[in-house]
PDB file of C-alpha atoms and ligand atoms in Angstrom:
ATOM      1  CA  UNK F  11      -4.778 156.526 100.902  1.00 81.00           C
ATOM      2  CA  UNK F  12      -5.974 159.951 102.049  1.00 94.00           C
ATOM      3  CA  UNK F  13      -7.833 160.475 105.306  1.00 96.00           C
ATOM      4  CA  UNK F  14     -11.397 161.405 104.405  1.00 92.00           C
ATOM      5  CA  UNK F  15     -13.417 160.627 107.526  1.00 94.00           C
ATOM      6  CA  UNK F  16     -13.978 162.906 110.493  1.00 96.00           C
ATOM      7  CA  UNK F  17     -14.130 163.328 113.455  1.00 97.00           C
ATOM      8  CA  UNK F  18     -10.447 162.576 113.477  1.00 98.00           C
ATOM      9  CA  UNK F  19      -7.894 162.139 116.240  1.00 98.00           C
ATOM     10  CA  UNK F  20      -4.236 162.507 115.228  1.00 98.00           C
ATOM     11  CA  UNK F  21      -1.750 161.539 117.904  1.00 98.00           C
ATOM     12  CA  UNK F  22       1.595 163.283 117.399  1.00 98.00           C
ATOM     13  CA  UNK F  23       4.193 160.973 118.989  1.00 98.00           C
ATOM     14  CA  UNK F  24       6.806 163.794 119.036  1.00 98.00           C
ATOM     15  CA  UNK F  25      10.068 162.563 120.626  1.00 98.00           C
ATOM     16  CA  UNK F  26       8.751 161.244 123.920  1.00 98.00           C
ATOM     17  CA  UNK F  27      10.442 158.008 125.019  1.00 98.00           C
ATOM     18  CA  UNK F  28       6.938 156.774 125.849  1.00 98.00           C
ATOM     19  CA  UNK F  29       6.169 156.908 122.106  1.00 98.00           C
ATOM     20  CA  UNK F  30       9.485 155.743 120.668  1.00 98.00           C
ATOM     21  CA  UNK F  31      10.437 152.356 119.190  1.00 98.00           C
ATOM     22  CA  UNK F  32       8.647 149.424 120.825  1.00 98.00           C
ATOM     23  CA  UNK F  33       6.487 151.830 122.824  1.00 98.00           C
ATOM     24  CA  UNK F  34       5.492 153.590 119.601  1.00 98.00           C
ATOM     25  CA  UNK F  35       4.155 150.287 118.354  1.00 98.00           C
ATOM     26  CA  UNK F  36       2.198 149.663 121.559  1.00 98.00           C
ATOM     27  CA  UNK F  37       0.707 153.144 121.335  1.00 98.00           C
ATOM     28  CA  UNK F  38      -0.244 152.689 117.680  1.00 98.00           C
ATOM     29  CA  UNK F  39      -1.943 149.409 118.574  1.00 98.00           C
ATOM     30  CA  UNK F  40      -3.893 151.175 121.323  1.00 98.00           C
ATOM     31  CA  UNK F  41      -5.005 153.785 118.778  1.00 98.00           C
ATOM     32  CA  UNK F  42      -6.094 151.055 116.412  1.00 98.00           C
ATOM     33  CA  UNK F  43      -8.039 149.218 119.115  1.00 98.00           C
ATOM     34  CA  UNK F  44      -9.853 152.380 120.180  1.00 98.00           C
ATOM     35  CA  UNK F  45     -10.652 153.198 116.546  1.00 98.00           C
ATOM     36  CA  UNK F  46     -12.136 149.730 116.119  1.00 98.00           C
ATOM     37  CA  UNK F  47     -14.048 149.815 119.399  1.00 98.00           C
ATOM     38  CA  UNK F  48     -15.495 153.308 119.033  1.00 97.00           C
ATOM     39  CA  UNK F  49     -15.623 153.935 115.288  1.00 97.00           C
ATOM     40  CA  UNK F  50     -13.706 157.216 115.712  1.00 97.00           C
ATOM     41  CA  UNK F  51     -10.954 157.747 113.152  1.00 97.00           C
ATOM     42  CA  UNK F  52      -7.454 157.652 114.608  1.00 98.00           C
ATOM     43  CA  UNK F  53      -4.067 158.326 113.014  1.00 98.00           C
ATOM     44  CA  UNK F  54      -0.519 158.031 114.372  1.00 98.00           C
ATOM     45  CA  UNK F  55       2.332 160.454 113.656  1.00 98.00           C
ATOM     46  CA  UNK F  56       5.480 158.686 114.907  1.00 98.00           C
ATOM     47  CA  UNK F  57       9.110 159.667 114.453  1.00 98.00           C
ATOM     48  CA  UNK F  58      10.532 158.971 111.005  1.00 98.00           C
ATOM     49  CA  UNK F  59      12.460 155.893 112.070  1.00 98.00           C
ATOM     50  CA  UNK F  60       9.266 154.274 113.379  1.00 98.00           C
ATOM     51  CA  UNK F  61       7.096 154.876 110.295  1.00 98.00           C
ATOM     52  CA  UNK F  62       7.961 151.621 108.506  1.00 98.00           C
ATOM     53  CA  UNK F  63       7.455 149.401 111.555  1.00 98.00           C
ATOM     54  CA  UNK F  64       4.130 150.931 112.509  1.00 98.00           C
ATOM     55  CA  UNK F  65       2.776 150.929 108.987  1.00 98.00           C
ATOM     56  CA  UNK F  66       3.549 147.201 108.772  1.00 98.00           C
ATOM     57  CA  UNK F  67       1.767 146.413 112.044  1.00 98.00           C
ATOM     58  CA  UNK F  68      -1.364 148.588 112.126  1.00 98.00           C
ATOM     59  CA  UNK F  69      -4.122 149.461 109.678  1.00 97.00           C
ATOM     60  CA  UNK F  70      -4.750 153.026 110.881  1.00 98.00           C
ATOM     61  CA  UNK F  71      -3.140 155.862 108.880  1.00 98.00           C
ATOM     62  CA  UNK F  72       0.488 156.581 109.783  1.00 98.00           C
ATOM     63  CA  UNK F  73       1.644 160.155 109.172  1.00 98.00           C
ATOM     64  CA  UNK F  74       5.120 161.657 109.125  1.00 98.00           C
ATOM     65  CA  UNK F  75       5.764 164.442 111.633  1.00 98.00           C
ATOM     66  CA  UNK F  76       7.669 166.449 109.026  1.00 98.00           C
ATOM     67  CA  UNK F  77       8.747 166.269 105.392  1.00 98.00           C
ATOM     68  CA  UNK F  78      11.628 168.376 104.131  1.00 98.00           C
ATOM     69  CA  UNK F  79      11.043 170.690 101.161  1.00 98.00           C
ATOM     70  CA  UNK F  80      13.570 168.857  98.998  1.00 97.00           C
ATOM     71  CA  UNK F  81      13.481 166.852  95.804  1.00 94.00           C
ATOM     72  CA  UNK F  82      15.371 163.647  95.162  1.00 96.00           C
ATOM     73  CA  UNK F  83      19.148 163.966  95.067  1.00 97.00           C
ATOM     74  CA  UNK F  84      21.832 165.421  97.296  1.00 97.00           C
ATOM     75  CA  UNK F  85      20.158 166.380 100.585  1.00 96.00           C
ATOM     76  CA  UNK F  86      21.839 164.512 103.444  1.00 97.00           C
ATOM     77  CA  UNK F  87      19.820 164.177 106.628  1.00 97.00           C
ATOM     78  CA  UNK F  88      16.473 165.108 105.080  1.00 97.00           C
ATOM     79  CA  UNK F  89      13.093 163.407 105.196  1.00 98.00           C
ATOM     80  CA  UNK F  90      12.133 162.903 101.560  1.00 98.00           C
ATOM     81  CA  UNK F  91       8.405 162.648 100.835  1.00 98.00           C
ATOM     82  CA  UNK F  92       8.936 159.739  98.477  1.00 98.00           C
ATOM     83  CA  UNK F  93      10.834 157.841 101.197  1.00 98.00           C
ATOM     84  CA  UNK F  94       8.183 158.508 103.846  1.00 98.00           C
ATOM     85  CA  UNK F  95       5.536 157.262 101.422  1.00 98.00           C
ATOM     86  CA  UNK F  96       7.450 154.076 100.623  1.00 98.00           C
ATOM     87  CA  UNK F  97       7.935 153.517 104.355  1.00 98.00           C
ATOM     88  CA  UNK F  98       4.161 153.517 104.713  1.00 98.00           C
ATOM     89  CA  UNK F  99       3.252 157.097 105.578  1.00 98.00           C
ATOM     90  CA  UNK F 100      -0.067 158.099 104.054  1.00 98.00           C
ATOM     91  CA  UNK F 101       0.328 161.749 104.980  1.00 98.00           C
ATOM     92  CA  UNK F 102       2.314 164.257 106.951  1.00 98.00           C
ATOM     93  CA  UNK F 103       2.159 167.068 109.465  1.00 98.00           C
ATOM     94  CA  UNK F 104       3.641 170.247 107.989  1.00 98.00           C
ATOM     95  CA  UNK F 105       4.916 173.339 109.815  1.00 98.00           C
ATOM     96  CA  UNK F 106       4.354 172.104 113.364  1.00 98.00           C
ATOM     97  CA  UNK F 107       5.220 174.822 115.909  1.00 97.00           C
ATOM     98  CA  UNK F 108       8.148 172.658 116.968  1.00 98.00           C
ATOM     99  CA  UNK F 109       9.302 172.361 113.311  1.00 98.00           C
ATOM    100  CA  UNK F 110       8.350 175.611 111.611  1.00 98.00           C
ATOM    101  CA  UNK F 111       8.871 176.177 107.888  1.00 98.00           C
ATOM    102  CA  UNK F 112       8.901 179.098 105.457  1.00 97.00           C
ATOM    103  CA  UNK F 113       5.690 179.781 103.526  1.00 97.00           C
ATOM    104  CA  UNK F 114       7.110 178.763 100.143  1.00 98.00           C
ATOM    105  CA  UNK F 115       8.385 175.500 101.636  1.00 98.00           C
ATOM    106  CA  UNK F 116       4.998 174.737 103.198  1.00 98.00           C
ATOM    107  CA  UNK F 117       3.456 175.300  99.768  1.00 98.00           C
ATOM    108  CA  UNK F 118       5.983 172.955  98.149  1.00 98.00           C
ATOM    109  CA  UNK F 119       5.345 170.121 100.612  1.00 98.00           C
ATOM    110  CA  UNK F 120       1.549 170.537 100.391  1.00 98.00           C
ATOM    111  CA  UNK F 121       1.826 170.334  96.590  1.00 98.00           C
ATOM    112  CA  UNK F 122       4.079 167.279  96.731  1.00 98.00           C
ATOM    113  CA  UNK F 123       1.734 165.557  99.194  1.00 98.00           C
ATOM    114  CA  UNK F 124      -1.267 166.292  96.978  1.00 98.00           C
ATOM    115  CA  UNK F 125       0.525 164.943  93.901  1.00 98.00           C
ATOM    116  CA  UNK F 126       1.450 161.796  95.858  1.00 98.00           C
ATOM    117  CA  UNK F 127      -2.134 161.343  97.127  1.00 98.00           C
ATOM    118  CA  UNK F 128      -0.961 161.836 100.718  1.00 98.00           C
ATOM    119  CA  UNK F 129      -2.888 163.675 103.448  1.00 98.00           C
ATOM    120  CA  UNK F 130      -1.469 167.102 104.262  1.00 98.00           C
ATOM    121  CA  UNK F 131      -2.001 168.620 107.717  1.00 98.00           C
ATOM    122  CA  UNK F 132      -0.621 172.152 107.984  1.00 98.00           C
ATOM    123  CA  UNK F 133      -0.197 173.364 111.559  1.00 98.00           C
ATOM    124  CA  UNK F 134      -0.761 177.032 112.375  1.00 98.00           C
ATOM    125  CA  UNK F 135      -0.383 179.231 115.433  1.00 97.00           C
ATOM    126  CA  UNK F 136      -3.087 181.901 115.029  1.00 97.00           C
ATOM    127  CA  UNK F 137      -6.042 182.999 112.893  1.00 97.00           C
ATOM    128  CA  UNK F 138      -3.893 184.834 110.334  1.00 97.00           C
ATOM    129  CA  UNK F 139      -1.588 181.886 109.673  1.00 98.00           C
ATOM    130  CA  UNK F 140      -4.635 179.595 109.530  1.00 98.00           C
ATOM    131  CA  UNK F 141      -6.024 181.767 106.733  1.00 98.00           C
ATOM    132  CA  UNK F 142      -2.680 181.728 104.922  1.00 98.00           C
ATOM    133  CA  UNK F 143      -2.446 177.947 105.249  1.00 98.00           C
ATOM    134  CA  UNK F 144      -5.989 177.498 103.879  1.00 98.00           C
ATOM    135  CA  UNK F 145      -4.976 179.386 100.735  1.00 98.00           C
ATOM    136  CA  UNK F 146      -2.412 176.655 100.031  1.00 98.00           C
ATOM    137  CA  UNK F 147      -5.192 174.041  99.783  1.00 98.00           C
ATOM    138  CA  UNK F 148      -4.081 171.345 102.238  1.00 98.00           C
ATOM    139  CA  UNK F 149      -6.466 168.613 103.396  1.00 98.00           C
ATOM    140  CA  UNK F 150      -6.397 169.862 106.990  1.00 98.00           C
ATOM    141  CA  UNK F 151      -5.285 172.933 108.913  1.00 98.00           C
ATOM    142  CA  UNK F 152      -4.547 172.271 112.591  1.00 98.00           C
ATOM    143  CA  UNK F 153      -4.621 175.377 114.778  1.00 98.00           C
ATOM    144  CA  UNK F 154      -2.373 175.070 117.842  1.00 96.00           C
ATOM    145  CA  UNK F 155      -1.495 178.132 119.957  1.00 94.00           C
ATOM    146  CA  UNK F 156       2.145 177.371 120.888  1.00 94.00           C
ATOM    147  CA  UNK F 157       1.877 178.684 124.440  1.00 94.00           C
ATOM    148  CA  UNK F 158      -0.690 175.993 125.259  1.00 96.00           C
ATOM    149  CA  UNK F 159       1.227 173.061 123.732  1.00 96.00           C
ATOM    150  CA  UNK F 160       2.151 170.572 126.447  1.00 95.00           C
ATOM    151  CA  UNK F 161       0.480 172.778 129.074  1.00 94.00           C
ATOM    152  CA  UNK F 162      -2.486 170.572 129.903  1.00 94.00           C
ATOM    153  CA  UNK F 163      -4.654 173.688 129.384  1.00 95.00           C
ATOM    154  CA  UNK F 164      -6.992 172.875 126.466  1.00 95.00           C
ATOM    155  CA  UNK F 165      -7.143 175.339 123.577  1.00 94.00           C
ATOM    156  CA  UNK F 166     -10.822 174.524 123.177  1.00 90.00           C
ATOM    157  CA  UNK F 167     -11.511 175.988 126.607  1.00 90.00           C
ATOM    158  CA  UNK F 168      -8.697 178.520 127.116  1.00 93.00           C
ATOM    159  CA  UNK F 169      -8.799 180.161 123.685  1.00 93.00           C
ATOM    160  CA  UNK F 170     -12.088 179.179 122.001  1.00 95.00           C
ATOM    161  CA  UNK F 171     -12.031 182.402 119.944  1.00 96.00           C
ATOM    162  CA  UNK F 172      -8.850 181.264 118.150  1.00 96.00           C
ATOM    163  CA  UNK F 173     -10.495 177.982 117.146  1.00 97.00           C
ATOM    164  CA  UNK F 174     -13.749 179.631 116.063  1.00 97.00           C
ATOM    165  CA  UNK F 175     -11.896 182.445 114.296  1.00 97.00           C
ATOM    166  CA  UNK F 176      -9.670 179.970 112.474  1.00 97.00           C
ATOM    167  CA  UNK F 177     -12.631 177.855 111.373  1.00 98.00           C
ATOM    168  CA  UNK F 178     -14.356 180.975 109.991  1.00 98.00           C
ATOM    169  CA  UNK F 179     -11.224 182.272 108.239  1.00 98.00           C
ATOM    170  CA  UNK F 180     -10.341 178.888 106.749  1.00 98.00           C
ATOM    171  CA  UNK F 181     -13.845 178.104 105.486  1.00 98.00           C
ATOM    172  CA  UNK F 182     -14.097 181.607 104.035  1.00 98.00           C
ATOM    173  CA  UNK F 183     -10.976 181.020 101.957  1.00 98.00           C
ATOM    174  CA  UNK F 184     -11.431 177.350 101.090  1.00 98.00           C
ATOM    175  CA  UNK F 185     -14.488 175.445 102.394  1.00 97.00           C
ATOM    176  CA  UNK F 186     -12.899 172.128 101.349  1.00 97.00           C
ATOM    177  CA  UNK F 187     -10.131 172.468 103.949  1.00 98.00           C
ATOM    178  CA  UNK F 188     -10.978 170.708 107.174  1.00 98.00           C
ATOM    179  CA  UNK F 189      -9.993 172.117 110.547  1.00 98.00           C
ATOM    180  CA  UNK F 190      -8.396 170.435 113.545  1.00 98.00           C
ATOM    181  CA  UNK F 191      -7.283 172.045 116.759  1.00 97.00           C
ATOM    182  CA  UNK F 192      -4.750 171.079 119.350  1.00 96.00           C
ATOM    183  CA  UNK F 193      -2.695 172.072 122.389  1.00 96.00           C
ATOM    184  CA  UNK F 194      -3.492 170.911 125.882  1.00 96.00           C
ATOM    185  CA  UNK F 195      -6.319 168.588 124.748  1.00 97.00           C
ATOM    186  CA  UNK F 196      -6.674 165.436 126.825  1.00 96.00           C
ATOM    187  CA  UNK F 197     -10.222 164.720 128.005  1.00 97.00           C
ATOM    188  CA  UNK F 198     -13.592 163.924 126.472  1.00 97.00           C
ATOM    189  CA  UNK F 199     -14.822 167.379 127.473  1.00 97.00           C
ATOM    190  CA  UNK F 200     -11.854 169.028 125.725  1.00 96.00           C
ATOM    191  CA  UNK F 201     -12.583 167.147 122.516  1.00 97.00           C
ATOM    192  CA  UNK F 202     -16.308 167.801 122.664  1.00 97.00           C
ATOM    193  CA  UNK F 203     -15.611 171.508 123.169  1.00 96.00           C
ATOM    194  CA  UNK F 204     -13.272 171.425 120.149  1.00 97.00           C
ATOM    195  CA  UNK F 205     -15.972 169.898 117.940  1.00 97.00           C
ATOM    196  CA  UNK F 206     -18.588 172.323 119.263  1.00 97.00           C
ATOM    197  CA  UNK F 207     -16.347 175.192 118.098  1.00 97.00           C
ATOM    198  CA  UNK F 208     -16.426 173.863 114.537  1.00 97.00           C
ATOM    199  CA  UNK F 209     -13.249 171.840 114.422  1.00 97.00           C
ATOM    200  CA  UNK F 210     -13.500 168.368 112.896  1.00 98.00           C
ATOM    201  CA  UNK F 211     -11.017 166.669 115.164  1.00 98.00           C
ATOM    202  CA  UNK F 212      -7.969 167.130 117.315  1.00 98.00           C
ATOM    203  CA  UNK F 213      -4.188 166.907 117.049  1.00 98.00           C
ATOM    204  CA  UNK F 214      -2.728 166.018 120.420  1.00 98.00           C
ATOM    205  CA  UNK F 215       0.231 164.466 122.196  1.00 98.00           C
ATOM    206  CA  UNK F 216       1.191 164.668 125.883  1.00 98.00           C
ATOM    207  CA  UNK F 217      -2.260 164.155 127.419  1.00 97.00           C
ATOM    208  CA  UNK F 218      -2.380 160.678 125.868  1.00 98.00           C
ATOM    209  CA  UNK F 219       1.294 159.730 125.525  1.00 98.00           C
ATOM    210  CA  UNK F 220       2.168 160.537 129.146  1.00 98.00           C
ATOM    211  CA  UNK F 221      -1.063 159.161 130.632  1.00 98.00           C
ATOM    212  CA  UNK F 222      -0.615 156.172 132.962  1.00 98.00           C
ATOM    213  CA  UNK F 223      -2.912 154.165 130.662  1.00 98.00           C
ATOM    214  CA  UNK F 224      -2.960 155.676 127.125  1.00 98.00           C
ATOM    215  CA  UNK F 225      -5.738 153.398 125.873  1.00 98.00           C
ATOM    216  CA  UNK F 226      -7.974 154.443 128.760  1.00 98.00           C
ATOM    217  CA  UNK F 227      -7.110 158.082 128.073  1.00 98.00           C
ATOM    218  CA  UNK F 228      -8.044 157.637 124.392  1.00 98.00           C
ATOM    219  CA  UNK F 229     -11.366 156.055 125.324  1.00 98.00           C
ATOM    220  CA  UNK F 230     -12.072 159.004 127.604  1.00 98.00           C
ATOM    221  CA  UNK F 231     -11.061 161.435 124.849  1.00 98.00           C
ATOM    222  CA  UNK F 232     -13.768 160.173 122.495  1.00 98.00           C
ATOM    223  CA  UNK F 233     -16.362 159.385 125.158  1.00 97.00           C
ATOM    224  CA  UNK F 234     -18.469 162.522 124.629  1.00 96.00           C
ATOM    225  CA  UNK F 235     -18.791 162.614 120.846  1.00 90.00           C
TER     226      UNK F 235
HETATM  227  O1  G3P Q  16       0.872 168.292 117.709  1.00 93.84           O
HETATM  228  C1  G3P Q  16       0.224 168.175 118.935  1.00 93.84           C
HETATM  229  C2  G3P Q  16       0.593 169.223 119.855  1.00 93.84           C
HETATM  230  O2  G3P Q  16       1.566 170.109 119.570  1.00 93.84           O
HETATM  231  C3  G3P Q  16      -0.176 169.391 121.085  1.00 93.84           C
HETATM  232  O3  G3P Q  16       0.630 168.879 122.090  1.00 93.84           O
HETATM  233  O4  G3P Q  16       1.068 167.882 124.234  1.00 93.84           O
HETATM  234  O5  G3P Q  16      -0.392 169.903 124.089  1.00 93.84           O
HETATM  235  O6  G3P Q  16      -1.236 167.716 123.253  1.00 93.84           O
HETATM  236  P1  G3P Q  16      -0.027 168.583 123.503  1.00 93.84           P
END
């Protein structure tokens, strides 16, 4: 089922050991607990091999980190949308800065996700690519300046003009597309600043995954909204 509620927190598990295998499950359970305790919508984006396990164990949406622009058939080593869906993914990140795609391929995966009733989250790196992504009609565009990813310096404070500019450009092209922002987000103040700039949630990773107590970090993240 598609994600419809905001504010939304999507935790991208990336390939940290702290969010792999058994630890991925623990992290997903922490997300679920915080969602239940606070009423803030949370989603997990684990590695492909963890999608099935997590989707069996938690009720929050589980997203793929990437789907390949391929159809069924001979494509060894690819992540097929149909397979991710059967494994329990209800959506996918697309074009993350760490997994960039060509424009036509982004369009193909957004279209496939829409046809499969899966949530599409297209990641972008600046205002221009945010506008281009909005024209493809995904559910969400997530603006993440690459230089701030993993830096601990929050985009919502370091580059507020990119978030505000992306929100304006996206809404101008397609008001139905919702906007997230990410990169360096970790605290309640960072998230509040992101929402104040017009974003409807955050896409984040290291600030939670590498925190000594991820559940506590998540509670802090949503403490000011
Ligand atoms: O997809 C989330 C992301 O790239 C931001 O990473 O570690 O800066 O929260 P991080």
